Amino acid sequence: MDQTITKPRSFQEIILRLQSYWAGQGCAVMQPYDMEVGAGTFHPATTLRSLGSRPWAAAYVQPSRRPTDGRYGENPNRLQHYYQYQVLIKPSPPDLQELYLGSLRAIGIDMTLHDIRFVEDDWESPTLGAWGLGWEVWCDGMEVSQFTYFQQVGGHDCHPVSGELTYGLERLAMYVLGVDHVMDMPYNDPDAPIALKYGDVFRQTEQEYSRWNFDVADTDVLLRHFEEAETECARILDQAEDDPKTGKRIIMAHPAYDQCIKASHIFNLLDARGVISVTERQSYIGRVRALAKRCADAFVMTEAGGYAA
Amino acid sequence: MPDLLIELFSEEIPARMQAKAADDLKSRVTNGLVEAGLTYGGAAAHATPRRLALRVDGLTDRSPDVKEERKGPRVDAPEQAIEGFLRGAGLTRDDLVERDEKKGRVFYAVLDKPGRPAAAIVAEVLEDTIRNFPWPKSMRWGAGSLRWVRPLHRILCVLTREDGSEIVPLDVDGIVSGRTTEGHRFMAPGAFDVTGFDDYEAKLKRAHVVLDAGERAEAIWQDATNQAFASGLEVVEDTGLLAEVAGLVEWPVVLMGEIGTEFLDLPPEVLQTSMKEHQKFFSVRNPKTGRIERFITVANRETADHGATILAGNQKVLSARLSDAKFFWENDLRVAKSDGMTAWTDSLSNVTFHNKLGSQRDRIERIAALARELAPVVGADADLAAQAATVAKADLASEMVYEFPELQGLMGRYYSDASGLPAEVGVACQEHYSPLGPSDDVPSAPVSVTVALADKIDTLTGFWAIDEKPTGSKDPFALRRAALGVIRLVLENGLKVALFPHIKEAMLSSIIAVLRAREEAASKELQDQKAKVSDALSVGLKLDVSTLNLPDRVSLLGSITRDEVRASLIDNESPNVLGFLHDRLKVYLRDQGVRHDVIDACIAMPGNDDLALLVKRAKALQAVLETEDGGNLVQGFKRANNILTQAEDKDGVEYSFGADPKFAEDPTEKALFDALAKAEAKIAPAMQDQDFATAMATMADLRGPVDAFFEAVQVNAESEVLRRNRLNLLSTIRSTCLQVADLTRIEG
């Protein structure tokens, strides 16, 4: 079987193969969340859907932003904007490791030639009040994925447990395609009439955002936005469950969670601007966690969160 | 006598947990079997990334039958009581026997508890072991509630006899026991059955799994050293890494690769740390140059291309990692060379050391001031010591130490040398953290010793000033280690230094730091509140004053005057720090065989903050006490002291002056006067030279005259003149004998 799989030739082909592989395994292929997030885990399809008792299976690409990792497009491996591929299945199926290895085969990794290892790596997100146990998956010594069994999210025990897979797409693709600098990686088919490299698409934006993230972003405005998001999140969740207009019970867990995501990203921007001291860091993280926890509390009281009236 | 084989097959177990998990499996299962009445010949446990296995040989077939007696109510007890007893025991009246006891006839139930077959016991014990396994961290998976370190997939449990083997039936949350296991995930996928341990081990090996971790480690080491040797190189030994790597593979394949030449100029420690921490590579060194030139990685499989793809991939990852390291190294060198590390020391003012003690920068300034004062007694140049203290922690702000904290100090040395600072300063950067433990080397270069001492004393006074002392087993700031460091630095370098004045000085600096940190926190709080107010006003909100948390500056600072600080903290806490050093010194000397009462007797003497002097006293005293004369002298001294103390209490005067040989009546009395005078003539110059051994030996020589005196003479004589003279003579014995140590504290 390994021999019959051809090597992919571009970044987007790897994404397409992952999409079709996980669709074939029965996942709902979702689209990226339309907000700035630090990692695929922040997508409500993971954070919120890992809560409660209802089964769930989703896969999606999530653009992710880590302002402090900006290197003006010059570092071969570091980007402030990059893509994660995220799979979440609840309850975690007993053959999840095998399913995962199948996805590596699908993107052209020949298991008979490579050394795949599951190396202990426990995952914790202090801002989401979440943790799980699992591994980082190594292919020939390189970390190609995170593999986590969620134990707690937003302070709630996960029952059933979700299995989460996160692929760092650029790094994985560079490895599969044999490229040394991310900007040199073929984005679309290298034989296409207009062949584009990753750098053609993203070099300029990396420069622009690096400058803005590090030196230009207005910290006073950001600080105010942080407080506003925090206030709005709390205000949304303080509303009565019953909507006076429709007379229906509508808990607004997702709109509130949007504000939590926003606060989290603003915190990352402030961090990149270097205006958050070590002691303040902890308190900001604590404030975001408090929002995440309230959103989780709200979500488990909704239908999607397993609440039965 | 069957043999038992158990295997718990799961997803990958963290390498660091495997050895203990194997031990726990063995002890929990064997203890459980023995408690249930079985015995066994031997047991051994094994672990691989995907399995824990246990063999128990020569298990008994059944637990023995036992009779159990249960005492019931008296025969004449009310009917309900007897009925209740029968219900509880599940018996009828006919099953009871009557026995005479002191208090009358009593019913007894005799229960026959038949032995149980081994399989039933094994099933029970194994289920209990699985459900209560002491993993450092465990998890749930899927929809179940069972906990294991990672999802548990199979339970293999087989009892093997000469005539065949049987599965021990058990079902733990839907995982049903069997005789099936799996081999290597990639090299031999698929399941197979086994009949017993030998069959299991052999089939595993055919399926590319080496069951025993020790065997895997040994194979890795053998192959690694052979490959290195063949290229004229040697593997840098690292037993921790070897054990970890052996826990990451079931079928170890050793591969040696090259490090890109552009990285060979990095300090060897940087190469080694980066390769070990990130990639779990062994370093391969050229014994002629001492340089790290290659790496060894251990793969988990054989491949058709003999590992070429795997090695190429690993090499690529290594290059990316080392590019980072090289980037840090070159950036750091640029900073170090441009301004002698001041950019780093400046930036440490933004790094909190402890929120009650201010920044790292503040701390460094305290250490530098203290180092300047300590330098003369250590024999270091004061300017050099202060300079070294100022840059010793600068590397904490470097990129390399941010990435690899374990390289602190060492990087400081490289950067100090690169920036052209004196060599002693660089050495001090590296050495001032030492000694880190009881067996760690103690620096001897004067500048290093000075900075190391200042660093540790400042740590002690700082945490004492904020009341963060170690309690019981809790010592989060490693203050015991700091105290032992001070002791070893002083003693092993033979430093003659009275520590107390330095402790007081350091305590004063620490307290000033505490006050300054409080003041800064208070003013920051004020500013925050002010900002909140102006924000609120600027957007036209009504301000709720009750939400403001305005600090009371008066209570923070105003009420404490400098004198009160001195009185309350410096004078109280400084002796406590010295006392803590004495406590650690006791532990340190006890390990060297010095009696605790001997140390106490010496700590009671003045000048006890000079630790070298203190130890010299203690060793002299201990040596004399080990002689017969010495031991007896202490008895004589105590007798003299007791009589004298009683008389002084009774008379309300102190007999300390004016013993006159002309009132001596008895020859032994005269002889004692004589001996004491001669002894004092020898002791005084010895004490002058701090030659405690001679002083103590001379005192020990007094044993004969003192014993003879007590033998022949009644101290409390009728004649008041005689009595007073003799008491004054005893006082001479006392003052003579108390010169080296407080002998009243010697036990026995």
PDB file of C-alpha atoms in Angstrom, chain B residues 350-505:
ATOM      1  CA  ASN B 350      12.950  44.176  34.562  1.00  0.00           C
ATOM      2  CA  VAL B 351      13.264  40.617  35.814  1.00  0.00           C
ATOM      3  CA  THR B 352      11.726  39.911  39.178  1.00  0.00           C
ATOM      4  CA  PHE B 353      13.833  37.863  41.577  1.00  0.00           C
ATOM      5  CA  HIS B 354      11.056  37.637  44.135  1.00  0.00           C
ATOM      6  CA  ASN B 355       8.155  40.062  44.285  1.00  0.00           C
ATOM      7  CA  LYS B 356       8.948  40.911  47.901  1.00  0.00           C
ATOM      8  CA  LEU B 357      12.662  41.349  47.241  1.00  0.00           C
ATOM      9  CA  GLY B 358      12.693  43.282  43.985  1.00  0.00           C
ATOM     10  CA  SER B 359      14.494  42.617  40.728  1.00  0.00           C
ATOM     11  CA  GLN B 360      17.477  40.479  39.791  1.00  0.00           C
ATOM     12  CA  ARG B 361      19.331  43.722  39.224  1.00  0.00           C
ATOM     13  CA  ASP B 362      18.708  44.867  42.805  1.00  0.00           C
ATOM     14  CA  ARG B 363      19.876  41.505  44.021  1.00  0.00           C
ATOM     15  CA  ILE B 364      23.047  41.680  41.961  1.00  0.00           C
ATOM     16  CA  GLU B 365      23.850  45.085  43.445  1.00  0.00           C
ATOM     17  CA  ARG B 366      23.473  43.693  46.961  1.00  0.00           C
ATOM     18  CA  ILE B 367      25.727  40.758  46.136  1.00  0.00           C
ATOM     19  CA  ALA B 368      28.339  43.048  44.604  1.00  0.00           C
ATOM     20  CA  ALA B 369      28.401  45.272  47.702  1.00  0.00           C
ATOM     21  CA  LEU B 370      28.744  42.255  49.950  1.00  0.00           C
ATOM     22  CA  ALA B 371      31.435  40.743  47.731  1.00  0.00           C
ATOM     23  CA  ARG B 372      33.447  43.935  48.029  1.00  0.00           C
ATOM     24  CA  GLU B 373      33.394  43.616  51.808  1.00  0.00           C
ATOM     25  CA  LEU B 374      34.151  39.919  51.874  1.00  0.00           C
ATOM     26  CA  ALA B 375      37.011  40.144  49.387  1.00  0.00           C
ATOM     27  CA  PRO B 376      39.793  41.048  51.874  1.00  0.00           C
ATOM     28  CA  VAL B 377      39.045  38.118  54.189  1.00  0.00           C
ATOM     29  CA  VAL B 378      38.973  35.698  51.270  1.00  0.00           C
ATOM     30  CA  GLY B 379      42.123  37.192  49.844  1.00  0.00           C
ATOM     31  CA  ALA B 380      40.549  38.483  46.651  1.00  0.00           C
ATOM     32  CA  ASP B 381      40.944  41.874  45.042  1.00  0.00           C
ATOM     33  CA  ALA B 382      37.904  43.872  46.121  1.00  0.00           C
ATOM     34  CA  ASP B 383      37.355  45.635  42.794  1.00  0.00           C
ATOM     35  CA  LEU B 384      37.677  42.411  40.876  1.00  0.00           C
ATOM     36  CA  ALA B 385      35.254  40.635  43.221  1.00  0.00           C
ATOM     37  CA  ALA B 386      32.685  43.415  42.890  1.00  0.00           C
ATOM     38  CA  GLN B 387      33.072  43.406  39.122  1.00  0.00           C
ATOM     39  CA  ALA B 388      32.659  39.626  38.980  1.00  0.00           C
ATOM     40  CA  ALA B 389      29.551  39.791  41.182  1.00  0.00           C
ATOM     41  CA  THR B 390      28.077  42.455  38.903  1.00  0.00           C
ATOM     42  CA  VAL B 391      28.350  40.339  35.743  1.00  0.00           C
ATOM     43  CA  ALA B 392      28.071  36.853  37.268  1.00  0.00           C
ATOM     44  CA  LYS B 393      24.344  36.601  36.543  1.00  0.00           C
ATOM     45  CA  ALA B 394      24.310  38.714  33.378  1.00  0.00           C
ATOM     46  CA  ASP B 395      23.936  35.596  31.236  1.00  0.00           C
ATOM     47  CA  LEU B 396      20.445  35.102  32.655  1.00  0.00           C
ATOM     48  CA  ALA B 397      19.423  37.776  30.152  1.00  0.00           C
ATOM     49  CA  SER B 398      21.190  36.095  27.232  1.00  0.00           C
ATOM     50  CA  GLU B 399      19.252  34.271  24.539  1.00  0.00           C
ATOM     51  CA  MET B 400      21.186  31.049  25.024  1.00  0.00           C
ATOM     52  CA  VAL B 401      20.394  30.767  28.732  1.00  0.00           C
ATOM     53  CA  TYR B 402      16.758  31.676  28.038  1.00  0.00           C
ATOM     54  CA  GLU B 403      16.698  28.660  25.689  1.00  0.00           C
ATOM     55  CA  PHE B 404      18.821  26.364  27.871  1.00  0.00           C
ATOM     56  CA  PRO B 405      18.589  27.428  31.526  1.00  0.00           C
ATOM     57  CA  GLU B 406      20.934  24.615  32.546  1.00  0.00           C
ATOM     58  CA  LEU B 407      23.786  26.447  30.786  1.00  0.00           C
ATOM     59  CA  GLN B 408      23.647  29.415  33.198  1.00  0.00           C
ATOM     60  CA  GLY B 409      27.062  30.317  34.556  1.00  0.00           C
ATOM     61  CA  LEU B 410      28.908  28.416  31.866  1.00  0.00           C
ATOM     62  CA  MET B 411      27.616  30.789  29.171  1.00  0.00           C
ATOM     63  CA  GLY B 412      28.486  33.677  31.472  1.00  0.00           C
ATOM     64  CA  ARG B 413      32.069  32.505  31.399  1.00  0.00           C
ATOM     65  CA  TYR B 414      32.162  32.311  27.601  1.00  0.00           C
ATOM     66  CA  TYR B 415      30.590  35.751  27.284  1.00  0.00           C
ATOM     67  CA  SER B 416      32.751  37.314  29.985  1.00  0.00           C
ATOM     68  CA  ASP B 417      35.867  36.014  28.251  1.00  0.00           C
ATOM     69  CA  ALA B 418      34.581  37.226  24.889  1.00  0.00           C
ATOM     70  CA  SER B 419      33.940  40.692  26.243  1.00  0.00           C
ATOM     71  CA  GLY B 420      37.524  40.921  27.411  1.00  0.00           C
ATOM     72  CA  LEU B 421      36.856  40.942  31.136  1.00  0.00           C
ATOM     73  CA  PRO B 422      39.627  39.540  33.369  1.00  0.00           C
ATOM     74  CA  ALA B 423      39.861  35.750  33.380  1.00  0.00           C
ATOM     75  CA  GLU B 424      39.036  35.567  37.104  1.00  0.00           C
ATOM     76  CA  VAL B 425      35.702  37.253  36.374  1.00  0.00           C
ATOM     77  CA  GLY B 426      34.803  34.658  33.761  1.00  0.00           C
ATOM     78  CA  VAL B 427      35.722  31.832  36.098  1.00  0.00           C
ATOM     79  CA  ALA B 428      33.580  33.385  38.818  1.00  0.00           C
ATOM     80  CA  CYS B 429      30.604  33.580  36.432  1.00  0.00           C
ATOM     81  CA  GLN B 430      30.792  29.833  36.039  1.00  0.00           C
ATOM     82  CA  GLU B 431      31.769  28.864  39.579  1.00  0.00           C
ATOM     83  CA  HIS B 432      29.750  31.167  41.790  1.00  0.00           C
ATOM     84  CA  TYR B 433      26.721  28.855  41.800  1.00  0.00           C
ATOM     85  CA  SER B 434      28.865  26.114  43.342  1.00  0.00           C
ATOM     86  CA  PRO B 435      28.763  24.067  45.423  1.00  0.00           C
ATOM     87  CA  LEU B 436      25.287  22.912  44.447  1.00  0.00           C
ATOM     88  CA  GLY B 437      25.235  19.823  46.589  1.00  0.00           C
ATOM     89  CA  PRO B 438      27.152  17.954  49.266  1.00  0.00           C
ATOM     90  CA  SER B 439      29.422  16.259  46.728  1.00  0.00           C
ATOM     91  CA  ASP B 440      29.762  19.106  44.230  1.00  0.00           C
ATOM     92  CA  ASP B 441      33.234  20.637  43.831  1.00  0.00           C
ATOM     93  CA  VAL B 442      33.908  23.767  45.881  1.00  0.00           C
ATOM     94  CA  PRO B 443      35.574  26.623  44.006  1.00  0.00           C
ATOM     95  CA  SER B 444      38.953  27.735  45.294  1.00  0.00           C
ATOM     96  CA  ALA B 445      39.785  30.773  43.155  1.00  0.00           C
ATOM     97  CA  PRO B 446      39.478  33.744  45.561  1.00  0.00           C
ATOM     98  CA  VAL B 447      37.217  35.824  43.320  1.00  0.00           C
ATOM     99  CA  SER B 448      34.890  32.859  42.712  1.00  0.00           C
ATOM    100  CA  VAL B 449      34.792  32.045  46.421  1.00  0.00           C
ATOM    101  CA  THR B 450      33.980  35.650  47.297  1.00  0.00           C
ATOM    102  CA  VAL B 451      31.091  35.917  44.837  1.00  0.00           C
ATOM    103  CA  ALA B 452      29.788  32.475  45.753  1.00  0.00           C
ATOM    104  CA  LEU B 453      29.768  33.380  49.450  1.00  0.00           C
ATOM    105  CA  ALA B 454      28.127  36.750  48.856  1.00  0.00           C
ATOM    106  CA  ASP B 455      25.464  35.170  46.638  1.00  0.00           C
ATOM    107  CA  LYS B 456      24.586  32.552  49.226  1.00  0.00           C
ATOM    108  CA  ILE B 457      24.616  34.876  52.242  1.00  0.00           C
ATOM    109  CA  ASP B 458      22.373  37.314  50.376  1.00  0.00           C
ATOM    110  CA  THR B 459      19.986  34.470  49.538  1.00  0.00           C
ATOM    111  CA  LEU B 460      19.790  33.463  53.193  1.00  0.00           C
ATOM    112  CA  THR B 461      19.264  36.956  54.611  1.00  0.00           C
ATOM    113  CA  GLY B 462      16.827  37.835  51.813  1.00  0.00           C
ATOM    114  CA  PHE B 463      14.489  34.949  52.463  1.00  0.00           C
ATOM    115  CA  TRP B 464      14.826  35.366  56.210  1.00  0.00           C
ATOM    116  CA  ALA B 465      13.834  39.023  55.819  1.00  0.00           C
ATOM    117  CA  ILE B 466      10.588  38.007  54.084  1.00  0.00           C
ATOM    118  CA  ASP B 467       9.992  35.101  56.441  1.00  0.00           C
ATOM    119  CA  GLU B 468      10.331  32.324  53.874  1.00  0.00           C
ATOM    120  CA  LYS B 469      12.332  29.899  55.973  1.00  0.00           C
ATOM    121  CA  PRO B 470      12.454  26.188  55.290  1.00  0.00           C
ATOM    122  CA  THR B 471       9.997  24.140  57.308  1.00  0.00           C
ATOM    123  CA  GLY B 472      10.095  20.373  57.618  1.00  0.00           C
ATOM    124  CA  SER B 473      10.634  18.882  54.190  1.00  0.00           C
ATOM    125  CA  LYS B 474       9.693  22.130  52.428  1.00  0.00           C
ATOM    126  CA  ASP B 475      12.597  24.229  51.244  1.00  0.00           C
ATOM    127  CA  PRO B 476      11.383  25.781  47.975  1.00  0.00           C
ATOM    128  CA  PHE B 477      14.229  28.286  47.763  1.00  0.00           C
ATOM    129  CA  ALA B 478      16.941  25.701  48.518  1.00  0.00           C
ATOM    130  CA  LEU B 479      18.114  27.593  51.597  1.00  0.00           C
ATOM    131  CA  ARG B 480      19.592  24.495  53.207  1.00  0.00           C
ATOM    132  CA  ARG B 481      21.708  24.048  50.121  1.00  0.00           C
ATOM    133  CA  ALA B 482      22.795  27.711  50.311  1.00  0.00           C
ATOM    134  CA  ALA B 483      23.779  27.308  53.971  1.00  0.00           C
ATOM    135  CA  LEU B 484      25.735  24.145  53.275  1.00  0.00           C
ATOM    136  CA  GLY B 485      27.390  26.053  50.424  1.00  0.00           C
ATOM    137  CA  VAL B 486      28.557  28.774  52.831  1.00  0.00           C
ATOM    138  CA  ILE B 487      29.886  26.137  55.232  1.00  0.00           C
ATOM    139  CA  ARG B 488      31.785  24.227  52.582  1.00  0.00           C
ATOM    140  CA  LEU B 489      33.190  27.387  50.960  1.00  0.00           C
ATOM    141  CA  VAL B 490      34.537  28.565  54.322  1.00  0.00           C
ATOM    142  CA  LEU B 491      35.829  25.243  55.599  1.00  0.00           C
ATOM    143  CA  GLU B 492      37.274  23.747  52.456  1.00  0.00           C
ATOM    144  CA  ASN B 493      39.099  26.969  51.678  1.00  0.00           C
ATOM    145  CA  GLY B 494      40.233  27.362  55.294  1.00  0.00           C
ATOM    146  CA  LEU B 495      38.798  30.890  55.439  1.00  0.00           C
ATOM    147  CA  LYS B 496      39.201  32.750  58.684  1.00  0.00           C
ATOM    148  CA  VAL B 497      36.183  35.002  58.667  1.00  0.00           C
ATOM    149  CA  ALA B 498      33.800  36.200  61.347  1.00  0.00           C
ATOM    150  CA  LEU B 499      30.541  35.885  59.455  1.00  0.00           C
ATOM    151  CA  PHE B 500      28.172  37.653  61.805  1.00  0.00           C
ATOM    152  CA  PRO B 501      29.027  41.260  60.844  1.00  0.00           C
ATOM    153  CA  HIS B 502      28.605  40.316  57.175  1.00  0.00           C
ATOM    154  CA  ILE B 503      25.295  38.622  57.864  1.00  0.00           C
ATOM    155  CA  LYS B 504      24.078  41.756  59.636  1.00  0.00           C
ATOM    156  CA  GLU B 505      25.186  43.944  56.768  1.00  0.00           C
TER     157      GLU B 505
END
